[in-house]
Amino acid sequence: MRGIIPIVAIVCTLLAGSMVAGAIESSDFDDPAVCKGCHAEIYNQWDGSMHSIAYTDPVYLAEEEMASNETEGLTDTYCARCHTPIGVLSGEVPPIGHENISEVSKKGLQCDFCHNVNKSTGIGNGAFMVALDGFKRGPYDDSKSPSHGSMLSDLHTKSEFCGMCHDVNHPVTGIPIETTYTEWKEGPYNSTTQCQDCHMTPGITHFEANPGKASGIGPDRDHIYTHYFVGGNAAVTGVIGSEVHQQMAEERLKSAATLVLEAEKKVSEAEITVKVTNVGAGHKLPTGLTEAREAWIEIMAKDASGKEFYHVGGLDSDGEVDPDAVMYHVVLGDASGNPTVKVWESESVLSDNRILPKDTRVEKYNFAIPVGVNGPITVEAKLNYRSASQKFLDELFGKGNVVAPVIEMAGAEDTIELGKKAPDEGVPGFESIFALLSLLVVAYLVRRNGK
Ligand code: HEC
Ligand code: HEC
Ligand code: HEC
Ligand code: HEC
Ligand code: HEC
């Protein structure tokens, strides 16, 4: 503790709603290791989650630093509030980075922060308040612990708890930067399924009960909310999170969407229809940091020998997605209306074609079937996802230094039969041109010989 501040005064200040930096110390919060003593299972689920690495995530730290440099530090408190709330509440951050920061603040979004939240002032931009009164807030009204007070908090059981941070607006221009809560609120899940039902139970796309104990020394309960907080990030979890979280992120992405493919031959053209449905995400697909995230369709066609003759949506030699690909994402614009991945310069949303919850997108492709190709033709379509575009990573880490893995969310295959002579209608094939040429040669020779 910095000086001796009577605890009652702190509590009163907090309950009154004013949070003066310095009134709270990071040492007022227990390290997650303390909670682990009695909540080992929950601790192990949280450890390695994106919440546990929210302030050690190298992608976050690189962007925080760039934003700070380009705005002379204006973004420091703003960004860190959601990524290290204890760091900001205790006044350790700013300065940004790790130099002055305690271990407890470094652990991002952790037990004693979330369970001391006693009030929300609204949605977005870190609208939380905390009370350091020794009570841990949670879903039970009958919970007893030998080491802390327990209190029911309705807020913790609702999407509004998550919405305090999972909606981000530019503090000056007001541009929506992340809108996960709003997308949920305006969608079909708002009355049936809370964020917690999909992100804190084994169900992934729905509530699924997880009976057990909240603490080794607690009673049996019908349901314990899990703490993996898994989203789509299989990139950073794989590097500094854990293998379990990485695999769960891949599994979640594969549960989010379905893809149906129909390939047909119309005269000498192939007509392809791809239907993508957001079956499992309670918000748009993708959501969150959508100026960086990419979800797109890749489509390929091969002849009978496996030789590819059509491909849209692959990666080029710089790691960029083919510009002709159907891409579901958000493009932010700067003051001159040019696309930017730097959220602090964003003044407009140039486009947003993400897939609404439960919505289906129908995409059409046409290509000429090359003459002489050996059938049947195999057409393959995939819905791909990656946590960041190459442009975004190049901006932060230099060209080509960091690459995000591409994960196939859904895929399908169909074949086009070509019959005996392919293609048999319309444009003459190689065979017929060759036959015509031979006829001309024969006619020429006949005429010469006849002379
Ligand atoms: C000495 C053991 C012990 C320690 C240490 C401990 N807890 Fe608990 N905690 C319990 C027990 C036992 C329960 C009751 C479980 C039940 O009711 O099912 C509990 C319940 C809870 C609840 C549920 C409250 C409610 O009313 O819904 C929360 C939240 C909680 N603990 C958070 C924490 C956090 C955060 C830490 C670390 C700062 C922590 N606990 C440390 C034993 C402990
Ligand atoms: C991002 C915020 C957040 C973090 C970080 C977090 N929790 Fe929770 N926790 C919740 C919410 C929200 C619930 C209640 C979910 C509901 O009821 O819908 C909960 C529920 C609980 C419960 C009640 C039993 C259960 O799981 O349903 C305990 C005990 C608990 N948390 C302990 C911990 C411990 C220990 C840690 C750290 C290892 C931790 N929490 C980290 C948000 C958090
Ligand atoms: C205090 C702010 C805060 C609260 C409250 C909060 N989160 Fe988060 N959450 C974050 C931040 C910041 C990250 C990103 C960390 C990073 O990428 O470095 C994150 C990441 C996540 C991710 C991982 C995203 C991915 O790309 O894989 C999921 C899932 C998630 N949160 C769900 C929830 C749910 C569900 C709740 C409510 C129970 C919740 N969060 C409450 C701040 C918060
Ligand atoms: C019906 C189940 C469901 C509900 C409800 C739901 N989610 Fe999700 N969430 C998913 C699935 C599936 C994914 C993976 C697909 C994706 O990334 O969109 C996901 C992904 C995410 C991601 C990672 C996005 C990315 O690509 O970086 C975050 C963050 C997130 N959810 C937060 C929330 C929050 C906050 C809420 C509540 C406002 C919520 N979710 C409600 C199922 C759900
Ligand atoms: C209102 C809370 C909030 C504020 C303020 C905020 N963020 Fe975040 N940030 C989040 C949440 C929630 C996520 C997770 C969304 C997702 O996974 O798609 C996130 C994710 C990120 C990620 C993705 C990390 C990864 O590994 O993919 C980066 C980078 C990031 N934020 C940078 C920033 C910067 C820079 C600022 C300040 C300009 C900032 N954030 C301000 C809540 C916030």
CSV table of C-alpha atoms and ligand atoms in Angstrom, one decimal, residues 159 162-163 166 180-182 184-185 189 193-199 204-206 230-233 252-253 255-256 279-289 293 385 409, ligand 4:
chain,number,residue,atom,x,y,z
A,159,SER,CA,-24.6,-10.2,-21.6
A,162,CYS,CA,-19.5,-8.7,-21.2
A,163,GLY,CA,-21.0,-5.7,-23.1
A,166,HIS,CA,-17.1,-6.0,-25.9
A,180,THR,CA,-20.1,-7.6,-30.5
A,181,TYR,CA,-22.6,-6.8,-27.7
A,182,THR,CA,-24.7,-4.5,-30.0
A,184,TRP,CA,-26.0,-9.7,-30.1
A,185,LYS,CA,-28.6,-7.2,-28.7
A,189,TYR,CA,-30.3,-14.6,-29.5
A,193,THR,CA,-29.0,-17.0,-25.1
A,194,GLN,CA,-26.6,-14.9,-23.1
A,195,CYS,CA,-22.9,-14.6,-24.0
A,196,GLN,CA,-22.2,-16.8,-21.0
A,197,ASP,CA,-24.4,-19.6,-22.4
A,198,CYS,CA,-22.1,-20.0,-25.4
A,199,HIS,CA,-18.8,-18.8,-24.0
A,204,ILE,CA,-20.3,-23.6,-27.9
A,205,THR,CA,-23.5,-22.6,-29.8
A,206,HIS,CA,-26.0,-23.1,-26.9
A,230,VAL,CA,-12.8,-19.1,-26.1
A,231,GLY,CA,-13.4,-17.1,-29.3
A,232,GLY,CA,-11.8,-17.4,-32.7
A,233,ASN,CA,-8.2,-16.7,-31.7
A,252,ARG,CA,-15.5,-23.1,-32.1
A,253,LEU,CA,-14.7,-21.7,-35.5
A,255,SER,CA,-19.1,-24.9,-35.2
A,256,ALA,CA,-20.0,-21.4,-36.2
A,279,VAL,CA,-25.5,-21.1,-37.6
A,280,GLY,CA,-23.6,-20.8,-34.3
A,281,ALA,CA,-22.4,-17.3,-33.5
A,282,GLY,CA,-24.6,-15.1,-31.4
A,283,HIS,CA,-23.3,-12.0,-33.2
A,284,LYS,CA,-22.0,-11.2,-36.7
A,285,LEU,CA,-19.5,-13.5,-38.3
A,286,PRO,CA,-16.8,-12.6,-37.8
A,287,THR,CA,-17.1,-10.2,-34.8
A,288,GLY,CA,-14.7,-8.3,-32.5
A,289,LEU,CA,-11.6,-6.7,-33.9
A,293,ARG,CA,-10.1,-10.4,-38.7
A,385,TYR,CA,-10.7,-17.5,-41.2
A,409,MET,CA,-14.3,-23.1,-40.7
B,4,HEC,C1,-25.2,-18.7,-29.9
B,4,HEC,C2,-23.8,-18.8,-29.3
B,4,HEC,C3,-23.0,-17.5,-29.1
B,4,HEC,C4,-23.5,-16.4,-28.4
B,4,HEC,C5,-24.8,-16.1,-27.7
B,4,HEC,C6,-22.3,-15.5,-28.3
B,4,HEC,N1,-21.3,-16.0,-29.0
B,4,HEC,FE1,-19.5,-15.2,-29.3
B,4,HEC,N2,-18.9,-16.7,-30.5
B,4,HEC,C7,-19.7,-17.8,-30.8
B,4,HEC,C8,-19.0,-18.6,-31.8
B,4,HEC,C9,-19.5,-19.8,-32.4
B,4,HEC,C10,-17.8,-17.8,-32.2
B,4,HEC,C11,-16.8,-18.2,-33.3
B,4,HEC,C12,-17.1,-17.5,-34.6
B,4,HEC,C13,-16.7,-16.1,-34.6
B,4,HEC,O1,-15.5,-15.7,-34.4
B,4,HEC,O2,-17.6,-15.2,-34.8
B,4,HEC,C14,-17.8,-16.7,-31.3
B,4,HEC,C15,-16.7,-15.7,-31.3
B,4,HEC,C16,-16.6,-14.7,-30.4
B,4,HEC,C17,-15.5,-13.8,-30.3
B,4,HEC,C18,-14.2,-13.9,-31.1
B,4,HEC,C19,-14.4,-13.1,-32.4
B,4,HEC,C20,-13.2,-13.0,-33.3
B,4,HEC,O3,-13.3,-13.5,-34.4
B,4,HEC,O4,-12.3,-12.4,-32.9
B,4,HEC,C21,-15.8,-12.9,-29.2
B,4,HEC,C22,-14.9,-11.8,-28.7
B,4,HEC,C23,-17.1,-13.2,-28.7
B,4,HEC,N3,-17.6,-14.3,-29.5
B,4,HEC,C24,-17.8,-12.6,-27.7
B,4,HEC,C25,-19.1,-12.7,-27.4
B,4,HEC,C26,-19.9,-11.8,-26.6
B,4,HEC,C27,-19.3,-10.7,-25.8
B,4,HEC,C28,-21.2,-12.3,-26.6
B,4,HEC,C29,-22.4,-11.7,-26.0
B,4,HEC,C30,-22.6,-10.3,-26.3
B,4,HEC,C31,-21.2,-13.5,-27.4
B,4,HEC,N4,-20.0,-13.7,-27.9
B,4,HEC,C32,-22.4,-14.2,-27.7
B,4,HEC,C33,-20.9,-18.1,-30.2
B,4,HEC,C34,-21.7,-17.2,-29.5
